[in-house]
Coordinates of C-alpha atoms in Angstrom, one line a residue:
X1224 CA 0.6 13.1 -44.0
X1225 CA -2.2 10.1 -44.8
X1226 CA -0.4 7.7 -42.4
X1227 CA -0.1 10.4 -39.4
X1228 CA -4.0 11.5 -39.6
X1229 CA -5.2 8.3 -39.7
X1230 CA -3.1 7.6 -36.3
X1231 CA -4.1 10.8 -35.3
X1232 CA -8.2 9.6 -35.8
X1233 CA -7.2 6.3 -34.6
X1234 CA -6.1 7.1 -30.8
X1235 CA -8.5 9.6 -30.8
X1236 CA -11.9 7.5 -31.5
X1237 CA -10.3 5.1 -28.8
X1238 CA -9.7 7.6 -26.1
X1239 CA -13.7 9.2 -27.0
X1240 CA -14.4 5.4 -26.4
X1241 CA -13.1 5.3 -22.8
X1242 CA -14.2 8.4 -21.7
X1243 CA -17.8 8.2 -23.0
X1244 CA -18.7 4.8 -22.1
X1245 CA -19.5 3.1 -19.0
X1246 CA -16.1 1.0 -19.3
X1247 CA -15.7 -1.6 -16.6
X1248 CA -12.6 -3.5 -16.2
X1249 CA -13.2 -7.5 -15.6
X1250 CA -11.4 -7.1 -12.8
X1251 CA -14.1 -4.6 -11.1
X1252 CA -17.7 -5.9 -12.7
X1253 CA -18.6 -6.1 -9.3
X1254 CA -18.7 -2.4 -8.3
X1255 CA -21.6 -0.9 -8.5
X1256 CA -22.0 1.7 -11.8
X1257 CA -21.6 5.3 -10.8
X1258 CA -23.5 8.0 -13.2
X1259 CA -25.5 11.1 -13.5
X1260 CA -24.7 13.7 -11.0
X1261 CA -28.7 14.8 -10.8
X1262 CA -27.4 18.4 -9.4
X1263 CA -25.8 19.6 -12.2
X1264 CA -27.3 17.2 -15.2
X1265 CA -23.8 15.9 -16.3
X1266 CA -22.3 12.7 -16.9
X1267 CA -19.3 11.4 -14.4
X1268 CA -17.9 8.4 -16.1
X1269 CA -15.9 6.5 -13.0
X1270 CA -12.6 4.8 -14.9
X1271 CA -11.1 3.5 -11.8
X1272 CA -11.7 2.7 -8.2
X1273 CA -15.9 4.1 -6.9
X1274 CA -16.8 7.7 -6.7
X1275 CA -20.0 9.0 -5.5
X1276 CA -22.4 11.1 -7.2
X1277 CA -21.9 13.6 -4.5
X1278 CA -18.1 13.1 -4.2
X1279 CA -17.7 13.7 -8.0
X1280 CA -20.2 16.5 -7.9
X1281 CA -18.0 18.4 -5.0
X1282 CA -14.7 17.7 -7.1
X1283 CA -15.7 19.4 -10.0
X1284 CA -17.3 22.8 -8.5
X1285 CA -14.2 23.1 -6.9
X1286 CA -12.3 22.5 -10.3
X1287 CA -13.9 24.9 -11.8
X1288 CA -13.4 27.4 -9.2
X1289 CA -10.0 26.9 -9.6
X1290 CA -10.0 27.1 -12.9
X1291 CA -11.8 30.5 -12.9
X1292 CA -9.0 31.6 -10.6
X1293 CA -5.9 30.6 -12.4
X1294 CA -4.4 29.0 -9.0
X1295 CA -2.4 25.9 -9.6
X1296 CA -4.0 24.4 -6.2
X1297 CA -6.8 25.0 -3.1
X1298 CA -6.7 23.5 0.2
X1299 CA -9.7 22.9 2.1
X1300 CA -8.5 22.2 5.5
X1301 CA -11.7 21.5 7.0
X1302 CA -12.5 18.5 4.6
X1303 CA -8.4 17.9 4.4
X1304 CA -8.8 17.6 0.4
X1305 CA -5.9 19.7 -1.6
X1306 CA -7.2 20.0 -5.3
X1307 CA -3.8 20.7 -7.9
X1308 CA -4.4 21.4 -11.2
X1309 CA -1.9 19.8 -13.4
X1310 CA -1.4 20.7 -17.2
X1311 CA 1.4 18.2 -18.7
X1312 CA 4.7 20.5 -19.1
X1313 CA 5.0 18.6 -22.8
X1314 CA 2.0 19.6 -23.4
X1315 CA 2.3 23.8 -22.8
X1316 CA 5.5 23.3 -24.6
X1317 CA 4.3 21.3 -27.5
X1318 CA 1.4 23.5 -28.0
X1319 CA 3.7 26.8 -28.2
X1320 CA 5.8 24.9 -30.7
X1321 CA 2.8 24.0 -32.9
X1322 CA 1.3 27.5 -32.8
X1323 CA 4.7 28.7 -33.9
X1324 CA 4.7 26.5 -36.7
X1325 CA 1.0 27.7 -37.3
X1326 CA 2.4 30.9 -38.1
X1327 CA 5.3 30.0 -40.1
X1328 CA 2.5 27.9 -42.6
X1329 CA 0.9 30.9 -42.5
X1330 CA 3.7 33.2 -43.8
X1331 CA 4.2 30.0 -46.3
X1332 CA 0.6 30.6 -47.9
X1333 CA 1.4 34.0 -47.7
X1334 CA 4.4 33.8 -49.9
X1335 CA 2.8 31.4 -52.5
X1336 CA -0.2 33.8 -52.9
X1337 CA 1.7 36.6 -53.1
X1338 CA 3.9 34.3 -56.4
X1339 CA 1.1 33.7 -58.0
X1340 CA -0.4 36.9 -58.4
X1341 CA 2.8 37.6 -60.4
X1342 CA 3.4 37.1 -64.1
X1343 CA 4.5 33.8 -65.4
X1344 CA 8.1 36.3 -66.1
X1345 CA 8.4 37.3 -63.1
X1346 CA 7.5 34.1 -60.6
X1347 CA 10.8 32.9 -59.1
X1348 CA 10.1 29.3 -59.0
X1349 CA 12.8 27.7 -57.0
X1350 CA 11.4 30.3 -54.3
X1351 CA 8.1 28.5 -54.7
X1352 CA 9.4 25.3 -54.5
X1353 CA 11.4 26.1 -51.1
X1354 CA 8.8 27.1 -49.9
X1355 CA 6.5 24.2 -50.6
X1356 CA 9.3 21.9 -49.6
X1357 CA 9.5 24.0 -46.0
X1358 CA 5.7 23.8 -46.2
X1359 CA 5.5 20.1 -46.4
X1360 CA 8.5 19.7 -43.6
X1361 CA 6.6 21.6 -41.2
X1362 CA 3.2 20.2 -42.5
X1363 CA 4.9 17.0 -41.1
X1364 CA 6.2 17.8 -37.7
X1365 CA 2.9 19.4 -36.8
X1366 CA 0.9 16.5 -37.3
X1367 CA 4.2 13.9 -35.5
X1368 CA 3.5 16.7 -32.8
X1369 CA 0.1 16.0 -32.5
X1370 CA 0.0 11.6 -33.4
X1371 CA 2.5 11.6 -30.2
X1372 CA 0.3 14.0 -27.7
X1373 CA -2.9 12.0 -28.7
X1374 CA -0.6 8.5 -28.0
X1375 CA 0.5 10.1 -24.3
X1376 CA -2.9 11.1 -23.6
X1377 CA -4.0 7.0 -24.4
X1378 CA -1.2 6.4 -22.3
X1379 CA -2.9 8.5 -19.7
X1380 CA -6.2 7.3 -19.7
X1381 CA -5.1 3.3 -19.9
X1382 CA -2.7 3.9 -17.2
X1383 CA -6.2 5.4 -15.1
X1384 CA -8.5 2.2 -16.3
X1385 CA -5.5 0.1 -14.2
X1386 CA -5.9 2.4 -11.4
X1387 CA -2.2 4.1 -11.9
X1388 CA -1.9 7.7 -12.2
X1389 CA 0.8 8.7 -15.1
X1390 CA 3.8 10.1 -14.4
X1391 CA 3.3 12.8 -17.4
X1392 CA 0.3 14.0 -15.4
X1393 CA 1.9 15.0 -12.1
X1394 CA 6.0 14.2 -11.8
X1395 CA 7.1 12.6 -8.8
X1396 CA 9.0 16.1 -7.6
X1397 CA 6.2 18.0 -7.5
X1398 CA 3.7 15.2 -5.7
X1399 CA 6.4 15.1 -3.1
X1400 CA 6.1 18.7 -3.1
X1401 CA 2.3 19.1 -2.4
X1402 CA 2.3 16.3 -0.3
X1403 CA 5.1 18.7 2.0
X1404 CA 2.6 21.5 1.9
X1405 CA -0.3 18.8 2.8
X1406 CA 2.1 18.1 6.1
X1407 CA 2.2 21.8 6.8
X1408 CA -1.5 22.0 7.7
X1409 CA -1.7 18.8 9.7
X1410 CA -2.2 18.8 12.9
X1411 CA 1.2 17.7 15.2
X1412 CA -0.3 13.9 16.3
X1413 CA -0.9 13.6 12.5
X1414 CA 2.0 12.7 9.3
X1415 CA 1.8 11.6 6.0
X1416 CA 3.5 8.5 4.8
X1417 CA 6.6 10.4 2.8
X1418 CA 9.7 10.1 2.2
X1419 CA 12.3 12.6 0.7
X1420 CA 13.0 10.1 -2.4
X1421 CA 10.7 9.5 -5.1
X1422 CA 10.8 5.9 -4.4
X1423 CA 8.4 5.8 -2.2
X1424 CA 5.8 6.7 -4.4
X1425 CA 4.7 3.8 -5.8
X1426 CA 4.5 2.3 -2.0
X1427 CA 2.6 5.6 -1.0
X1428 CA 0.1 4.7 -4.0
X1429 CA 0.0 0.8 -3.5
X1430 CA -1.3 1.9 0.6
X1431 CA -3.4 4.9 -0.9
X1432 CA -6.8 4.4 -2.9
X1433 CA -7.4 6.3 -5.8
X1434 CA -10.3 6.7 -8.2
X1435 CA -10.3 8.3 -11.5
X1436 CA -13.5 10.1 -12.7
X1437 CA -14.2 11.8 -16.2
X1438 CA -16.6 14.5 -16.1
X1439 CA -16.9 17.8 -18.2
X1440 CA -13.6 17.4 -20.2
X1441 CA -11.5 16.8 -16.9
X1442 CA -9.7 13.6 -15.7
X1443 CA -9.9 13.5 -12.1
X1444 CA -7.7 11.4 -10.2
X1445 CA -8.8 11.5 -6.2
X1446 CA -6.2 9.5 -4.0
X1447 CA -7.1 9.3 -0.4
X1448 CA -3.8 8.8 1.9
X1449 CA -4.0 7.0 5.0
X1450 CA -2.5 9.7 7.9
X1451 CA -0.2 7.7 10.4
X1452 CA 0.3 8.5 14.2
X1453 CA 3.4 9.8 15.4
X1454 CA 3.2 7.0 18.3
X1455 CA 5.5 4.2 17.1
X1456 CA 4.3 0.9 18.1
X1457 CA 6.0 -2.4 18.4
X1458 CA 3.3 -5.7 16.9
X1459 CA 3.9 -8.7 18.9
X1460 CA 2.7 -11.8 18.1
X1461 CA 0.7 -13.0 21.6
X1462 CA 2.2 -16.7 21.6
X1463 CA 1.0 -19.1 24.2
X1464 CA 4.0 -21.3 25.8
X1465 CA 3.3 -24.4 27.3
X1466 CA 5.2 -24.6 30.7
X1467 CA 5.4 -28.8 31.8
X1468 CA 4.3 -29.4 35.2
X1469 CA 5.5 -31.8 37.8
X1470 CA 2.6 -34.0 37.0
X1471 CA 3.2 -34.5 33.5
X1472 CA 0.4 -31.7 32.8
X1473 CA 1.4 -27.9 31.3
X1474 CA 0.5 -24.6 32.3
X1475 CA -0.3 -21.8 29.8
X1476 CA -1.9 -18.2 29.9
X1477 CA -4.3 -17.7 27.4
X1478 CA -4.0 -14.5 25.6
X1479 CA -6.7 -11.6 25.2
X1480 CA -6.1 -11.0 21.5
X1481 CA -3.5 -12.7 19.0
X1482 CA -1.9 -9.6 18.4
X1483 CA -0.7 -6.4 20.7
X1484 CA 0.9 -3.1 19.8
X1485 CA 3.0 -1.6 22.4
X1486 CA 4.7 2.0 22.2
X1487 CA 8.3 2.4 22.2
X1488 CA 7.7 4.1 25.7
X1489 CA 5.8 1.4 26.9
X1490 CA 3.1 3.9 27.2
X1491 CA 0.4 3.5 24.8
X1492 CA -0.8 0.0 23.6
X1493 CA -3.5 -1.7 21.6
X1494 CA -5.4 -5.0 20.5
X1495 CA -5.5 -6.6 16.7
X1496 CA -7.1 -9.8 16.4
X1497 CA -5.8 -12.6 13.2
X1498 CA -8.6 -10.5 10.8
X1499 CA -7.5 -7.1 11.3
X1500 CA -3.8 -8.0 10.9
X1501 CA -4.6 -9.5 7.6
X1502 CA -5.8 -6.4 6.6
X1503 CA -2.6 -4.2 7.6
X1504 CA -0.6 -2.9 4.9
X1505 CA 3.3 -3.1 4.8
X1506 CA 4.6 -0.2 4.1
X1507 CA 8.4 0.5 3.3
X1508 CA 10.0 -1.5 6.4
X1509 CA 6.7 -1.1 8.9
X1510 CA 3.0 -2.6 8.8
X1511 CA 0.3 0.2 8.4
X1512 CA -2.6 -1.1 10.7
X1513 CA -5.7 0.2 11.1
X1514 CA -6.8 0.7 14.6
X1515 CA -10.7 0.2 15.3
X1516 CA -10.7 0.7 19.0
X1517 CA -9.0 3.4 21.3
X1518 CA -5.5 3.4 22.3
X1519 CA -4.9 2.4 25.8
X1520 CA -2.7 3.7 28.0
X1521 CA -1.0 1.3 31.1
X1522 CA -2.4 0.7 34.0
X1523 CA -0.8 -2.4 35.6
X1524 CA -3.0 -5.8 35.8
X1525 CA -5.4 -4.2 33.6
X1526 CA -4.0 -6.4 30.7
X1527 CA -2.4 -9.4 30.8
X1528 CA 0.6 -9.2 28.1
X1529 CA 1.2 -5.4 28.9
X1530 CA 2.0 -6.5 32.3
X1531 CA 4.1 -9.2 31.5
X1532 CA 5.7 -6.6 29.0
X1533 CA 6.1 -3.9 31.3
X1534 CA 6.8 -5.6 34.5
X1535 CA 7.7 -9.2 33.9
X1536 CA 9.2 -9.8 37.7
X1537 CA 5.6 -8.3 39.3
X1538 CA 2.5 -10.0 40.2
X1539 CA 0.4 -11.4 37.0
X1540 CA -3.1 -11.5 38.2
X1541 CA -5.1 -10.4 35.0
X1542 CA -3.4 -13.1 33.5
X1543 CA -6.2 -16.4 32.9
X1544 CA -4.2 -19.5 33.4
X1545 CA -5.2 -22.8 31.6
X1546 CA -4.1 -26.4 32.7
X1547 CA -3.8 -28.9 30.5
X1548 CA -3.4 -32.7 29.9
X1549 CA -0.8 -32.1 26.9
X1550 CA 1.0 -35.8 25.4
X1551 CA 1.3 -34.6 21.7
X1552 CA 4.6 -32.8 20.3
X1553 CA 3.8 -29.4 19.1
X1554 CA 6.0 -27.4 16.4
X1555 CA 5.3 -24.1 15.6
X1556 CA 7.8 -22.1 12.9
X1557 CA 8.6 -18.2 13.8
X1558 CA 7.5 -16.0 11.2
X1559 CA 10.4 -14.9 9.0
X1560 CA 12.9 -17.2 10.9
X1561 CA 14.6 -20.4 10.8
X1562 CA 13.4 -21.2 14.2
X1563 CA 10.7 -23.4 15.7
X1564 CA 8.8 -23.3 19.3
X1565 CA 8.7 -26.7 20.1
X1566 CA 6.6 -28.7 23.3
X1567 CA 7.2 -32.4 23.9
X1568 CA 7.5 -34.8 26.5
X1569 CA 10.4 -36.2 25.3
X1570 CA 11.5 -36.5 21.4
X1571 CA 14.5 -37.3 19.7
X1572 CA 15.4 -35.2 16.9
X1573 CA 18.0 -35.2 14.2
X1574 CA 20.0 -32.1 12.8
X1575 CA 21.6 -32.4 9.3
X1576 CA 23.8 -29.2 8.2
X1577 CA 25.1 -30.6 4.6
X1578 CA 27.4 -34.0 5.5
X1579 CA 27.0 -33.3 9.1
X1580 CA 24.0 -34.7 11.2
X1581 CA 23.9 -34.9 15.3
X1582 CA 21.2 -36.0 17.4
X1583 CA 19.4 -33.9 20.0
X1584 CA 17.3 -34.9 23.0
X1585 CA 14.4 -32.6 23.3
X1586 CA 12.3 -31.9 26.5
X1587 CA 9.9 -29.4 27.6
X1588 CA 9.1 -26.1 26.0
X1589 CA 12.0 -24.6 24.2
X1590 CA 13.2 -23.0 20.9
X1591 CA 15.3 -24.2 18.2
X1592 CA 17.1 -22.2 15.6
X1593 CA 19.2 -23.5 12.8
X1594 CA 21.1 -22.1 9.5
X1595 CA 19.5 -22.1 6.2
X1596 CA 21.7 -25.0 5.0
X1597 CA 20.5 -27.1 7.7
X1598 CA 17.2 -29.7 8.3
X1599 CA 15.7 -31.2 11.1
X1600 CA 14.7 -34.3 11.1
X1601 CA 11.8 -35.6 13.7
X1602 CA 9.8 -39.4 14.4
X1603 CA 7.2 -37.7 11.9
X1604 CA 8.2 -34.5 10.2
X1605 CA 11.0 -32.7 8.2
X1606 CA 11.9 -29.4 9.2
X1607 CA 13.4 -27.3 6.3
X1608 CA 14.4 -23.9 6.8
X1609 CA 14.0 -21.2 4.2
X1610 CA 16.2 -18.3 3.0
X1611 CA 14.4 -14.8 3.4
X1612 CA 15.8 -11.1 2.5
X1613 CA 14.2 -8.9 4.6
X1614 CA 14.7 -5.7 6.3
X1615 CA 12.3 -6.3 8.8
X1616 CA 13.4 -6.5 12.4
X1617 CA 11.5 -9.7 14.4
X1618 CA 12.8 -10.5 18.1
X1619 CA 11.1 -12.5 20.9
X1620 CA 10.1 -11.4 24.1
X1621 CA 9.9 -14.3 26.6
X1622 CA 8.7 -13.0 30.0
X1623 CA 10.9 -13.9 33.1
X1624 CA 8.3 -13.7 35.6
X1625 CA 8.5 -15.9 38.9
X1626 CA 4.7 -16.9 38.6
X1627 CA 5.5 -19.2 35.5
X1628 CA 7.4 -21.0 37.2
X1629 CA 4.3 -21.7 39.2
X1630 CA 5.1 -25.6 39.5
X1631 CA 8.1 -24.8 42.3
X1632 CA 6.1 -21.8 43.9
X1633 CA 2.7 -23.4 44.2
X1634 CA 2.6 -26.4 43.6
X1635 CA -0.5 -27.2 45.9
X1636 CA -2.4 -25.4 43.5
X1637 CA -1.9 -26.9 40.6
X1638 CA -2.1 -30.2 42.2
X1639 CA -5.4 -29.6 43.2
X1640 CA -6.8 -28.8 39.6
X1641 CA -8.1 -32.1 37.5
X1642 CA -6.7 -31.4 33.8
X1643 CA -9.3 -30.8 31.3
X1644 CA -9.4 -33.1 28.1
X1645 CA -9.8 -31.0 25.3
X1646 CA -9.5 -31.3 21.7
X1647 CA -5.1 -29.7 21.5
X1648 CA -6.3 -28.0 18.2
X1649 CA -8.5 -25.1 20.7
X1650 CA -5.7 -23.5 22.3
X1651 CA -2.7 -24.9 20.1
X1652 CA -4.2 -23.3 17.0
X1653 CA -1.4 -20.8 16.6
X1654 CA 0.9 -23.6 16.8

């Protein structure tokens, strides 16, 4: 039994460690050390993520209540927090084995006691001996009981230092069950990010931020959820295209923001500039953005792009038109495809598909797609494709509108603008 107690005293002292130090990970030295709830006078040790004094205060009045109560969970739908209590199931069944065996030791000691009160005549040895032997086996699987919870509950709190919630403290079926009950009590414009399969937990979690906090004996994992509209937008990617003039100058609109979220009714839409993008999350086979501003609904010529989206044959007047003095060729690869936007005045290029190559004139603004076994071969650049598994769905939206083609409709207008010479890099940059 040496061997298991010293095990047992070994992942013990470490987990006392964690819990009743102020551990930082290297990976988080920068966030700011969380303490002393002053309310209450007890010690919140913050494992993972940043909890408030206040925040960790509130979680553990609540736990309490429910633990006074002997409900498994609470909602409190005006502060949209659900609090679950969550005992491991191996746990609650170990525990019952291990006070069974408690008792058979018990009846053991009995037995021996009640030998040895007997005369040396009377003591039925090989009695004694079973006994000791059944003593011993039990002995054993008591403390392998107890060396394997102590090792799961390391498991638990490691698992919490990276910021991971372990699977033995709440299974996946039954966090896809509260987080049905969560949907219940949300209002209709509001839905969580769920699925019915349990793999989209660890995509819930990687969009989710959680904190783990240690106060008073309790590990307290607190995972805020983003909520998602039930408006489905469509993210376009607000690409200018250079239309060549008569003169040898170009035409292009400038866009109001780099990218633009229309509804699938074409009702709704919204604005994301190049930083707020970055900061979207993808989630299963959509991006999760966060919206800073209010959804707009149409109102033609109010917006540039909606108007060309909506209505690509009407008049484009909020559109601001730039003319250019454009002689350098311009590439631009499509996200996610083996296609480039090209502009040039003229350029020669060369297309090589394994031992076949064929040479294409170029003119214009136009777009050029080839397979992933193919290369394109320019004055001054090689164009190589790349192979990309994705379930995402990408498609281009090139507006038909009889305005673009401003060079046939007015041409004394653009004749009487002077180019401006600007550096190509200030309106090309996406290019």
């Amino acid at each position: 039994t040496f061997p298991f107690m010293q095990e047992i005293e070994s992942k013990f002292n470490s987990v006392i460690r964690i819990l009743g130090s102020n551990h930082r990970t290297s990976e988080h030295q920068n966030r700011q050390p969380r303490g002393l709830i002053n309310a209450v006078g007890r010690l919140a040790n913050i494992l993972f993520g940043v909890c408030s004094d206040q925040d960790a205060e509130f979680f553990y009045k609540h736990i309490e209540d429910l633990a006074r109560s002997e409900e498994k969970h609470v909602h409190l739908s005006q502060e949209q927090i659900r609090i679950v209590s969550s005992v491991m199931n191996n746990v609650n069944s170990t525990m019952h084995e291990l006070l069974t065996d408690d008792q058979k030791l018990q009846r053991n000691i009995n037995r021996i006691e009640e030998q040895s009160r007997r005369s040396e005549a009377t003591i039925n040895v090989l009695e004694i001996q079973n006994t000791f032997l059944e003593h011993t086996a039990i002995l054993t699987v008591f403390l392998n009981q107890f060396a394997w919870e102590t090792q799961n509950l390391q498991s638990i709190v490691n698992s919490a230092l990276n910021g991971l919630m372990h699977t033995n403290v709440y299974p996946p079926s039954q966090l896809i069950h509260e987080l049905k009950q969560i949907q219940l009590t949300l209002p209709s414009t509001l839905e969580l990010p769920i699925t019915e399969s349990h793999l989209s937990i660890p995509e819930l979690f990687r969009t989710s931020k959680l904190s783990v906090v240690y106060i008073q004996q309790n590990l307290v994992f607190v995972t805020r959820i983003p909520l998602l509209s039930n408006i489905r937008f469509n993210l376009f990617h607000n690409i200018p295209l250079p239309i060549p003039t008569n003169k040898g100058n170009i035409v292009i609109i400038e866009p109001q923001a780099q990218y633009l979220a229309i509804s699938d009714t074409n009702e709704y839409h919204f604005s994301l500039t190049d930083d707020q993008y970055e900061k979207c999350e993808t989630l299963f086979s959509f991006k999760l953005c966060v919206n800073p501003e209010a959804i707009s609904k149409f109102i033609h010529q109010e917006n540039c792009e909606v108007s060309l989206y909506n209505s690509p044959y009407q008049t484009i007047g909020a559109c601001n038109f730039k003319y250019l003095n454009l002689n350098t060729t311009i590439w631009h690869k499509l996200y996610l495809q083996n296609a480039w936007l090209y502009y040039c005045i003229s350029q020669a290029v060369t297309v090589t598909c394994a031992q076949n190559s064929s040479r294409i004139l170029l003119t214009g603004t136009g777009k050029i797609q080839i397979s992933d076994n193919c290369v394109i071969y320019t004055e001054n650049l090689i164009l190589t494709p790349s192979r990309t598994l994705s379930s995402e769905i990408h498609r281009d939206f090139v507006p038909e509108n009889p305005n673009l083609h401003a060079l046939l409709k007015i041409p004394e207008i653009i004749n009487s603008h002077v180019p401006e010479q600007i550096d190509t890099n200030k309106y090309f940059k996406k290019f």
